[in-house]
mmCIF file of N, CA and C in Angstrom:
data_model
loop_
_atom_site.group_PDB
_atom_site.id
_atom_site.type_symbol
_atom_site.label_atom_id
_atom_site.label_comp_id
_atom_site.label_asym_id
_atom_site.label_seq_id
_atom_site.Cartn_x
_atom_site.Cartn_y
_atom_site.Cartn_z
ATOM 1 N N MET G 262 113.814 102.911 79.891
ATOM 2 C CA MET G 262 114.038 102.453 81.252
ATOM 3 C C MET G 262 112.881 101.530 81.628
ATOM 4 N N TYR G 263 113.192 100.396 82.170
ATOM 5 C CA TYR G 263 112.165 99.444 82.559
ATOM 6 C C TYR G 263 111.714 99.702 83.992
ATOM 7 N N ALA G 264 110.765 98.896 84.459
ATOM 8 C CA ALA G 264 110.093 99.157 85.730
ATOM 9 C C ALA G 264 111.052 99.251 86.921
ATOM 10 N N GLU G 265 111.922 98.267 87.089
ATOM 11 C CA GLU G 265 112.783 98.274 88.274
ATOM 12 C C GLU G 265 113.761 99.446 88.300
ATOM 13 N N PRO G 266 114.451 99.754 87.197
ATOM 14 C CA PRO G 266 115.330 100.933 87.236
ATOM 15 C C PRO G 266 114.561 102.236 87.446
ATOM 16 N N LEU G 267 113.366 102.333 86.869
ATOM 17 C CA LEU G 267 112.561 103.543 87.072
ATOM 18 C C LEU G 267 112.128 103.647 88.528
ATOM 19 N N ALA G 268 111.695 102.534 89.115
ATOM 20 C CA ALA G 268 111.304 102.541 90.529
ATOM 21 C C ALA G 268 112.489 102.937 91.408
ATOM 22 N N GLN G 269 113.666 102.421 91.104
ATOM 23 C CA GLN G 269 114.856 102.769 91.888
ATOM 24 C C GLN G 269 115.192 104.251 91.748
ATOM 25 N N ARG G 270 115.031 104.790 90.551
ATOM 26 C CA ARG G 270 115.278 106.225 90.346
ATOM 27 C C ARG G 270 114.298 107.054 91.174
ATOM 28 N N VAL G 271 113.032 106.646 91.193
ATOM 29 C CA VAL G 271 112.020 107.347 91.990
ATOM 30 C C VAL G 271 112.403 107.302 93.468
ATOM 31 N N VAL G 272 112.820 106.134 93.956
ATOM 32 C CA VAL G 272 113.242 105.998 95.355
ATOM 33 C C VAL G 272 114.400 106.948 95.656
ATOM 34 N N GLU G 273 115.409 106.965 94.797
ATOM 35 C CA GLU G 273 116.577 107.821 95.032
ATOM 36 C C GLU G 273 116.205 109.298 95.048
ATOM 37 N N LEU G 274 115.311 109.702 94.169
ATOM 38 C CA LEU G 274 114.880 111.104 94.150
ATOM 39 C C LEU G 274 114.119 111.460 95.423
ATOM 40 N N ILE G 275 113.224 110.583 95.852
ATOM 41 C CA ILE G 275 112.445 110.851 97.070
ATOM 42 C C ILE G 275 113.365 110.876 98.287
ATOM 43 N N GLU G 276 114.263 109.904 98.393
ATOM 44 C CA GLU G 276 115.145 109.834 99.562
ATOM 45 C C GLU G 276 116.174 110.957 99.586
ATOM 46 N N GLY G 277 116.389 111.605 98.460
ATOM 47 C CA GLY G 277 117.326 112.719 98.408
ATOM 48 C C GLY G 277 116.723 114.045 98.826
ATOM 49 N N ALA G 278 115.456 114.043 99.179
ATOM 50 C CA ALA G 278 114.765 115.281 99.572
ATOM 51 C C ALA G 278 114.320 115.191 101.028
ATOM 52 N N ALA G 279 114.086 116.344 101.632
ATOM 53 C CA ALA G 279 113.545 116.412 102.988
ATOM 54 C C ALA G 279 112.145 117.000 102.921
ATOM 55 N N PHE G 280 111.252 116.446 103.706
ATOM 56 C CA PHE G 280 109.854 116.873 103.706
ATOM 57 C C PHE G 280 109.497 117.371 105.104
ATOM 58 N N THR G 281 110.074 118.488 105.481
ATOM 59 C CA THR G 281 109.963 119.013 106.834
ATOM 60 C C THR G 281 108.594 119.612 107.113
ATOM 61 N N HIS G 282 107.987 119.152 108.193
ATOM 62 C CA HIS G 282 106.759 119.735 108.737
ATOM 63 C C HIS G 282 105.632 119.852 107.714
ATOM 64 N N LEU G 283 105.420 118.826 106.923
ATOM 65 C CA LEU G 283 104.357 118.848 105.925
ATOM 66 C C LEU G 283 103.311 117.793 106.249
ATOM 67 N N ASP G 284 102.056 118.106 105.921
ATOM 68 C CA ASP G 284 101.010 117.097 106.058
ATOM 69 C C ASP G 284 101.094 116.143 104.866
ATOM 70 N N SER G 285 100.312 115.069 104.904
ATOM 71 C CA SER G 285 100.390 114.032 103.869
ATOM 72 C C SER G 285 100.129 114.563 102.471
ATOM 73 N N ALA G 286 99.112 115.402 102.317
ATOM 74 C CA ALA G 286 98.791 115.946 100.989
ATOM 75 C C ALA G 286 99.946 116.792 100.459
ATOM 76 N N SER G 287 100.577 117.558 101.333
ATOM 77 C CA SER G 287 101.707 118.391 100.911
ATOM 78 C C SER G 287 102.915 117.541 100.540
ATOM 79 N N VAL G 288 103.150 116.462 101.295
ATOM 80 C CA VAL G 288 104.262 115.563 100.968
ATOM 81 C C VAL G 288 104.045 114.957 99.590
ATOM 82 N N LEU G 289 102.839 114.490 99.317
ATOM 83 C CA LEU G 289 102.543 113.901 98.009
ATOM 84 C C LEU G 289 102.713 114.932 96.898
ATOM 85 N N GLY G 290 102.264 116.154 97.132
ATOM 86 C CA GLY G 290 102.439 117.217 96.146
ATOM 87 C C GLY G 290 103.902 117.534 95.902
ATOM 88 N N MET G 291 104.692 117.541 96.968
ATOM 89 C CA MET G 291 106.126 117.806 96.825
ATOM 90 C C MET G 291 106.826 116.671 96.069
ATOM 91 N N ILE G 292 106.411 115.432 96.324
ATOM 92 C CA ILE G 292 106.984 114.302 95.588
ATOM 93 C C ILE G 292 106.670 114.445 94.104
ATOM 94 N N ALA G 293 105.433 114.800 93.778
ATOM 95 C CA ALA G 293 105.045 114.981 92.369
ATOM 96 C C ALA G 293 105.886 116.078 91.717
ATOM 97 N N LEU G 294 106.075 117.195 92.411
ATOM 98 C CA LEU G 294 106.903 118.285 91.874
ATOM 99 C C LEU G 294 108.362 117.862 91.711
ATOM 100 N N LEU G 295 108.876 117.158 92.690
ATOM 101 C CA LEU G 295 110.253 116.678 92.652
ATOM 102 C C LEU G 295 110.479 115.767 91.443
ATOM 103 N N LEU G 296 109.561 114.838 91.226
ATOM 104 C CA LEU G 296 109.701 113.895 90.115
ATOM 105 C C LEU G 296 109.518 114.592 88.769
ATOM 106 N N ALA G 297 108.580 115.530 88.703
ATOM 107 C CA ALA G 297 108.385 116.295 87.461
ATOM 108 C C ALA G 297 109.626 117.131 87.161
ATOM 109 N N GLY G 298 110.223 117.705 88.197
ATOM 110 C CA GLY G 298 111.442 118.490 88.023
ATOM 111 C C GLY G 298 112.614 117.651 87.533
ATOM 112 N N ALA G 299 112.558 116.347 87.794
ATOM 113 C CA ALA G 299 113.606 115.432 87.325
ATOM 114 C C ALA G 299 113.313 114.920 85.913
ATOM 115 N N GLY G 300 112.269 115.472 85.295
ATOM 116 C CA GLY G 300 111.964 115.113 83.916
ATOM 117 C C GLY G 300 110.997 113.968 83.740
ATOM 118 N N LEU G 301 110.386 113.508 84.831
ATOM 119 C CA LEU G 301 109.418 112.424 84.736
ATOM 120 C C LEU G 301 108.012 112.989 84.569
ATOM 121 N N VAL G 302 107.142 112.205 83.986
ATOM 122 C CA VAL G 302 105.738 112.587 83.833
ATOM 123 C C VAL G 302 104.996 112.079 85.061
ATOM 124 N N THR G 303 104.210 112.941 85.698
ATOM 125 C CA THR G 303 103.455 112.541 86.887
ATOM 126 C C THR G 303 101.969 112.763 86.650
ATOM 127 N N LEU G 304 101.193 111.782 87.036
ATOM 128 C CA LEU G 304 99.736 111.872 86.969
ATOM 129 C C LEU G 304 99.199 111.670 88.375
ATOM 130 N N THR G 305 98.492 112.655 88.897
ATOM 131 C CA THR G 305 97.919 112.522 90.231
ATOM 132 C C THR G 305 96.501 111.991 90.127
ATOM 133 N N ASN G 306 96.075 111.289 91.171
ATOM 134 C CA ASN G 306 94.733 110.701 91.238
ATOM 135 C C ASN G 306 94.406 109.892 89.992
ATOM 136 N N PHE G 307 95.320 109.002 89.616
ATOM 137 C CA PHE G 307 95.151 108.165 88.431
ATOM 138 C C PHE G 307 94.023 107.167 88.671
ATOM 139 N N SER G 308 93.047 107.173 87.793
ATOM 140 C CA SER G 308 91.866 106.322 87.932
ATOM 141 C C SER G 308 92.184 104.869 87.589
ATOM 142 N N LEU G 309 91.865 103.986 88.519
ATOM 143 C CA LEU G 309 92.018 102.552 88.318
ATOM 144 C C LEU G 309 90.634 101.924 88.172
ATOM 145 N N ASP G 310 90.590 100.633 88.042
ATOM 146 C CA ASP G 310 89.310 99.936 87.925
ATOM 147 C C ASP G 310 88.482 100.081 89.202
ATOM 148 N N GLY G 311 87.168 100.035 89.057
ATOM 149 C CA GLY G 311 86.281 100.051 90.207
ATOM 150 C C GLY G 311 86.218 101.366 90.940
ATOM 151 N N GLY G 312 86.595 102.452 90.305
ATOM 152 C CA GLY G 312 86.520 103.763 90.936
ATOM 153 C C GLY G 312 87.664 104.067 91.885
ATOM 154 N N GLU G 313 88.577 103.132 92.055
ATOM 155 C CA GLU G 313 89.722 103.363 92.935
ATOM 156 C C GLU G 313 90.735 104.270 92.231
ATOM 157 N N ARG G 314 91.487 105.033 93.015
ATOM 158 C CA ARG G 314 92.464 105.960 92.446
ATOM 159 C C ARG G 314 93.824 105.740 93.092
ATOM 160 N N LEU G 315 94.840 105.806 92.255
ATOM 161 C CA LEU G 315 96.223 105.746 92.707
ATOM 162 C C LEU G 315 96.696 107.184 92.863
ATOM 163 N N SER G 316 97.235 107.526 94.013
ATOM 164 C CA SER G 316 97.606 108.918 94.297
ATOM 165 C C SER G 316 98.559 109.505 93.271
ATOM 166 N N LEU G 317 99.528 108.714 92.816
ATOM 167 C CA LEU G 317 100.533 109.233 91.891
ATOM 168 C C LEU G 317 101.042 108.110 90.994
ATOM 169 N N LEU G 318 101.026 108.358 89.689
ATOM 170 C CA LEU G 318 101.597 107.438 88.707
ATOM 171 C C LEU G 318 102.702 108.189 87.976
ATOM 172 N N VAL G 319 103.860 107.568 87.847
ATOM 173 C CA VAL G 319 105.048 108.219 87.292
ATOM 174 C C VAL G 319 105.559 107.414 86.101
ATOM 175 N N ALA G 320 105.983 108.126 85.053
ATOM 176 C CA ALA G 320 106.565 107.468 83.877
ATOM 177 C C ALA G 320 107.608 108.382 83.264
ATOM 178 N N GLU G 321 108.407 107.820 82.383
ATOM 179 C CA GLU G 321 109.326 108.644 81.603
ATOM 180 C C GLU G 321 108.522 109.361 80.531
ATOM 181 N N PRO G 322 109.028 110.476 80.039
ATOM 182 C CA PRO G 322 108.290 111.215 79.006
ATOM 183 C C PRO G 322 108.278 110.473 77.670
ATOM 184 N N PHE G 323 107.259 110.756 76.868
ATOM 185 C CA PHE G 323 107.156 110.197 75.525
ATOM 186 C C PHE G 323 108.365 110.651 74.722
ATOM 187 N N PRO G 324 109.002 109.886 73.915
ATOM 188 C CA PRO G 324 108.622 108.557 73.432
ATOM 189 C C PRO G 324 109.268 107.416 74.197
ATOM 190 N N ARG G 325 109.907 107.692 75.331
ATOM 191 C CA ARG G 325 110.640 106.642 76.049
ATOM 192 C C ARG G 325 109.788 105.872 77.036
ATOM 193 N N VAL G 326 108.497 106.054 77.038
ATOM 194 C CA VAL G 326 107.642 105.416 78.039
ATOM 195 C C VAL G 326 107.726 103.898 77.886
ATOM 196 N N GLU G 327 108.399 103.263 78.816
ATOM 197 C CA GLU G 327 108.521 101.808 78.810
ATOM 198 C C GLU G 327 107.913 101.197 80.062
ATOM 199 N N ALA G 328 107.716 102.014 81.082
ATOM 200 C CA ALA G 328 107.186 101.514 82.344
ATOM 201 C C ALA G 328 106.557 102.669 83.110
ATOM 202 N N SER G 329 105.655 102.326 84.004
ATOM 203 C CA SER G 329 105.073 103.333 84.892
ATOM 204 C C SER G 329 105.100 102.791 86.317
ATOM 205 N N VAL G 330 105.292 103.708 87.251
ATOM 206 C CA VAL G 330 105.453 103.358 88.654
ATOM 207 C C VAL G 330 104.388 104.068 89.472
ATOM 208 N N GLY G 331 103.677 103.314 90.285
ATOM 209 C CA GLY G 331 102.727 103.900 91.217
ATOM 210 C C GLY G 331 103.449 104.283 92.495
ATOM 211 N N VAL G 332 103.212 105.498 92.968
ATOM 212 C CA VAL G 332 103.806 105.959 94.224
ATOM 213 C C VAL G 332 102.687 106.052 95.252
ATOM 214 N N VAL G 333 102.887 105.373 96.381
ATOM 215 C CA VAL G 333 101.881 105.314 97.436
ATOM 216 C C VAL G 333 102.488 105.901 98.702
ATOM 217 N N LEU G 334 101.821 106.879 99.287
ATOM 218 C CA LEU G 334 102.289 107.500 100.525
ATOM 219 C C LEU G 334 101.726 106.728 101.713
ATOM 220 N N ALA G 335 102.620 106.299 102.596
ATOM 221 C CA ALA G 335 102.233 105.571 103.806
ATOM 222 C C ALA G 335 103.096 106.074 104.953
ATOM 223 N N PRO G 336 102.836 107.313 105.441
ATOM 224 C CA PRO G 336 103.726 107.914 106.441
ATOM 225 C C PRO G 336 103.908 107.074 107.698
ATOM 226 N N GLY G 337 102.851 106.394 108.133
ATOM 227 C CA GLY G 337 102.934 105.609 109.359
ATOM 228 C C GLY G 337 103.273 104.151 109.141
ATOM 229 N N GLY G 338 103.493 103.746 107.918
ATOM 230 C CA GLY G 338 103.793 102.349 107.622
ATOM 231 C C GLY G 338 102.663 101.689 106.856
ATOM 232 N N VAL G 339 102.839 100.424 106.588
ATOM 233 C CA VAL G 339 101.875 99.677 105.781
ATOM 234 C C VAL G 339 100.941 98.897 106.692
ATOM 235 N N THR G 340 99.661 99.221 106.605
ATOM 236 C CA THR G 340 98.630 98.519 107.361
ATOM 237 C C THR G 340 98.078 97.374 106.513
ATOM 238 N N ALA G 341 97.250 96.530 107.109
ATOM 239 C CA ALA G 341 96.625 95.434 106.358
ATOM 240 C C ALA G 341 95.753 95.981 105.232
ATOM 241 N N ALA G 342 95.038 97.073 105.499
ATOM 242 C CA ALA G 342 94.182 97.674 104.464
ATOM 243 C C ALA G 342 95.025 98.208 103.308
ATOM 244 N N LEU G 343 96.147 98.838 103.624
ATOM 245 C CA LEU G 343 97.018 99.350 102.567
ATOM 246 C C LEU G 343 97.647 98.196 101.786
ATOM 247 N N ALA G 344 98.015 97.128 102.462
ATOM 248 C CA ALA G 344 98.593 95.967 101.773
ATOM 249 C C ALA G 344 97.605 95.408 100.752
ATOM 250 N N GLU G 345 96.333 95.383 101.099
ATOM 251 C CA GLU G 345 95.311 94.911 100.152
ATOM 252 C C GLU G 345 95.183 95.873 98.971
ATOM 253 N N ARG G 346 95.228 97.174 99.243
ATOM 254 C CA ARG G 346 95.190 98.156 98.146
ATOM 255 C C ARG G 346 96.403 98.001 97.237
ATOM 256 N N LEU G 347 97.567 97.767 97.812
ATOM 257 C CA LEU G 347 98.777 97.570 97.013
ATOM 258 C C LEU G 347 98.614 96.378 96.077
ATOM 259 N N ARG G 348 97.977 95.321 96.560
ATOM 260 C CA ARG G 348 97.731 94.141 95.731
ATOM 261 C C ARG G 348 96.826 94.498 94.550
ATOM 262 N N ARG G 349 95.804 95.304 94.806
ATOM 263 C CA ARG G 349 94.909 95.725 93.712
ATOM 264 C C ARG G 349 95.651 96.637 92.733
ATOM 265 N N TYR G 350 96.473 97.540 93.252
ATOM 266 C CA TYR G 350 97.259 98.411 92.374
ATOM 267 C C TYR G 350 98.180 97.571 91.486
ATOM 268 N N ALA G 351 98.839 96.579 92.082
ATOM 269 C CA ALA G 351 99.775 95.737 91.335
ATOM 270 C C ALA G 351 99.078 94.963 90.224
ATOM 271 N N ALA G 352 97.809 94.683 90.394
ATOM 272 C CA ALA G 352 97.060 93.921 89.389
ATOM 273 C C ALA G 352 96.647 94.777 88.192
ATOM 274 N N HIS G 353 96.725 96.091 88.323
ATOM 275 C CA HIS G 353 96.280 96.966 87.230
ATOM 276 C C HIS G 353 97.347 97.006 86.128
ATOM 277 N N PRO G 354 96.933 96.926 84.858
ATOM 278 C CA PRO G 354 97.912 96.895 83.765
ATOM 279 C C PRO G 354 98.751 98.166 83.604
ATOM 280 N N ALA G 355 98.307 99.287 84.137
ATOM 281 C CA ALA G 355 99.081 100.530 84.015
ATOM 282 C C ALA G 355 100.218 100.609 85.030
ATOM 283 N N VAL G 356 100.212 99.724 86.019
ATOM 284 C CA VAL G 356 101.202 99.769 87.097
ATOM 285 C C VAL G 356 102.242 98.672 86.876
ATOM 286 N N ASP G 357 103.471 99.092 86.561
ATOM 287 C CA ASP G 357 104.558 98.137 86.326
ATOM 288 C C ASP G 357 105.437 97.942 87.556
ATOM 289 N N ALA G 358 105.367 98.872 88.502
ATOM 290 C CA ALA G 358 106.123 98.785 89.753
ATOM 291 C C ALA G 358 105.446 99.710 90.758
ATOM 292 N N LEU G 359 105.744 99.494 92.034
ATOM 293 C CA LEU G 359 105.201 100.336 93.099
ATOM 294 C C LEU G 359 106.341 100.845 93.974
ATOM 295 N N VAL G 360 106.212 102.097 94.410
ATOM 296 C CA VAL G 360 107.128 102.676 95.388
ATOM 297 C C VAL G 360 106.282 103.133 96.563
ATOM 298 N N ILE G 361 106.635 102.662 97.754
ATOM 299 C CA ILE G 361 105.944 103.069 98.972
ATOM 300 C C ILE G 361 106.814 104.114 99.654
ATOM 301 N N ALA G 362 106.291 105.322 99.780
ATOM 302 C CA ALA G 362 107.001 106.411 100.450
ATOM 303 C C ALA G 362 106.519 106.447 101.896
ATOM 304 N N THR G 363 107.413 106.192 102.829
ATOM 305 C CA THR G 363 107.026 106.063 104.225
ATOM 306 C C THR G 363 108.124 106.571 105.154
ATOM 307 N N ALA G 364 107.720 106.907 106.368
ATOM 308 C CA ALA G 364 108.681 107.286 107.402
ATOM 309 C C ALA G 364 108.990 106.101 108.314
ATOM 310 N N ASP G 365 108.344 104.970 108.067
ATOM 311 C CA ASP G 365 108.520 103.775 108.882
ATOM 312 C C ASP G 365 109.699 102.949 108.359
ATOM 313 N N PRO G 366 110.822 102.926 109.081
ATOM 314 C CA PRO G 366 111.985 102.180 108.586
ATOM 315 C C PRO G 366 111.728 100.679 108.462
ATOM 316 N N ASP G 367 110.756 100.144 109.197
ATOM 317 C CA ASP G 367 110.440 98.718 109.094
ATOM 318 C C ASP G 367 109.826 98.355 107.747
ATOM 319 N N ALA G 368 109.338 99.342 107.012
ATOM 320 C CA ALA G 368 108.742 99.069 105.701
ATOM 321 C C ALA G 368 109.781 98.550 104.714
ATOM 322 N N ARG G 369 111.043 98.749 105.004
ATOM 323 C CA ARG G 369 112.102 98.227 104.123
ATOM 324 C C ARG G 369 112.092 96.696 104.080
ATOM 325 N N TYR G 370 111.425 96.074 105.044
ATOM 326 C CA TYR G 370 111.379 94.613 105.101
ATOM 327 C C TYR G 370 110.149 94.036 104.404
ATOM 328 N N LEU G 371 109.430 94.870 103.691
ATOM 329 C CA LEU G 371 108.283 94.391 102.927
ATOM 330 C C LEU G 371 108.768 93.510 101.781
ATOM 331 N N PRO G 372 107.872 92.676 101.240
ATOM 332 C CA PRO G 372 108.260 91.870 100.072
ATOM 333 C C PRO G 372 108.725 92.767 98.926
ATOM 334 N N ARG G 373 109.667 92.286 98.139
ATOM 335 C CA ARG G 373 110.222 93.058 97.018
ATOM 336 C C ARG G 373 109.335 92.992 95.783
ATOM 337 N N GLU G 374 108.265 92.198 95.850
ATOM 338 C CA GLU G 374 107.309 92.176 94.748
ATOM 339 C C GLU G 374 105.956 91.695 95.242
ATOM 340 N N ILE G 375 104.934 92.115 94.520
ATOM 341 C CA ILE G 375 103.564 91.674 94.772
ATOM 342 C C ILE G 375 103.040 91.146 93.446
ATOM 343 N N ASP G 376 102.737 89.870 93.419
ATOM 344 C CA ASP G 376 102.216 89.234 92.200
ATOM 345 C C ASP G 376 103.066 89.564 90.974
ATOM 346 N N GLY G 377 104.381 89.534 91.132
ATOM 347 C CA GLY G 377 105.293 89.782 90.020
ATOM 348 C C GLY G 377 105.618 91.240 89.758
ATOM 349 N N VAL G 378 104.980 92.161 90.484
ATOM 350 C CA VAL G 378 105.222 93.596 90.303
ATOM 351 C C VAL G 378 106.262 94.045 91.338
ATOM 352 N N PRO G 379 107.378 94.634 90.886
ATOM 353 C CA PRO G 379 108.409 95.083 91.826
ATOM 354 C C PRO G 379 107.868 96.134 92.804
ATOM 355 N N VAL G 380 108.281 96.015 94.064
ATOM 356 C CA VAL G 380 107.902 96.972 95.109
ATOM 357 C C VAL G 380 109.183 97.484 95.750
ATOM 358 N N ARG G 381 109.312 98.794 95.827
ATOM 359 C CA ARG G 381 110.463 99.419 96.468
ATOM 360 C C ARG G 381 109.959 100.375 97.543
ATOM 361 N N THR G 382 110.798 100.631 98.533
ATOM 362 C CA THR G 382 110.433 101.519 99.632
ATOM 363 C C THR G 382 111.347 102.736 99.628
ATOM 364 N N ALA G 383 110.737 103.918 99.717
ATOM 365 C CA ALA G 383 111.486 105.170 99.837
ATOM 366 C C ALA G 383 111.261 105.695 101.248
ATOM 367 N N LEU G 384 112.328 105.831 101.993
ATOM 368 C CA LEU G 384 112.227 106.320 103.368
ATOM 369 C C LEU G 384 112.205 107.844 103.361
ATOM 370 N N LEU G 385 111.119 108.405 103.870
ATOM 371 C CA LEU G 385 110.967 109.863 103.932
ATOM 372 C C LEU G 385 111.797 110.413 105.085
ATOM 373 N N VAL G 386 112.527 111.460 104.822
ATOM 374 C CA VAL G 386 113.345 112.115 105.839
ATOM 375 C C VAL G 386 112.624 113.366 106.308
ATOM 376 N N ASP G 387 112.551 113.545 107.641
ATOM 377 C CA ASP G 387 111.916 114.736 108.200
ATOM 378 C C ASP G 387 110.479 114.854 107.726
ATOM 379 N N SER G 388 109.792 113.753 107.735
ATOM 380 C CA SER G 388 108.460 113.722 107.142
ATOM 381 C C SER G 388 107.373 113.992 108.155
ATOM 382 N N VAL G 389 106.157 113.667 107.770
ATOM 383 C CA VAL G 389 104.965 113.915 108.570
ATOM 384 C C VAL G 389 105.127 113.358 109.973
ATOM 385 N N THR G 390 105.538 112.102 110.094
ATOM 386 C CA THR G 390 105.633 111.497 111.414
ATOM 387 C C THR G 390 106.820 112.044 112.197
ATOM 388 N N ASP G 391 107.913 112.400 111.529
ATOM 389 C CA ASP G 391 109.060 112.971 112.232
ATOM 390 C C ASP G 391 108.731 114.335 112.817
ATOM 391 N N SER G 392 107.904 115.107 112.118
ATOM 392 C CA SER G 392 107.602 116.459 112.577
ATOM 393 C C SER G 392 106.684 116.455 113.789
ATOM 394 N N ALA G 393 106.020 115.325 114.048
ATOM 395 C CA ALA G 393 105.122 115.241 115.190
ATOM 396 C C ALA G 393 105.898 115.014 116.482
ATOM 397 N N SER G 394 107.142 114.599 116.394
ATOM 398 C CA SER G 394 107.904 114.313 117.610
ATOM 399 C C SER G 394 108.660 115.500 118.123
#
């Protein structure tokens, strides 16, 4: 499976779950468990260049590893600081695609790629921001 189909699969798995009344760390942990339960390999706190860490990196299990997808949690949407981090993540050779998990429906209007790296948005249902209302 290549980057775009893997990213789409990650989006579908995330959007098929509800994350009721959870804080950000718990949502990220639940996403990792959900993806692992679907047979994907998940690496948390994946070390990137310059000491930066990607919260979650997802790939198919060996020997089918053809692509890896970075999953970034942005419950309140994408800020300018996060957009810059996404650009740095996209530049790393281990990241073939990015999925932004957010409760902000406007995030669906983000660019579909950053520097040639596919970007997809997974809308969180009943997530951190929904539970605050």
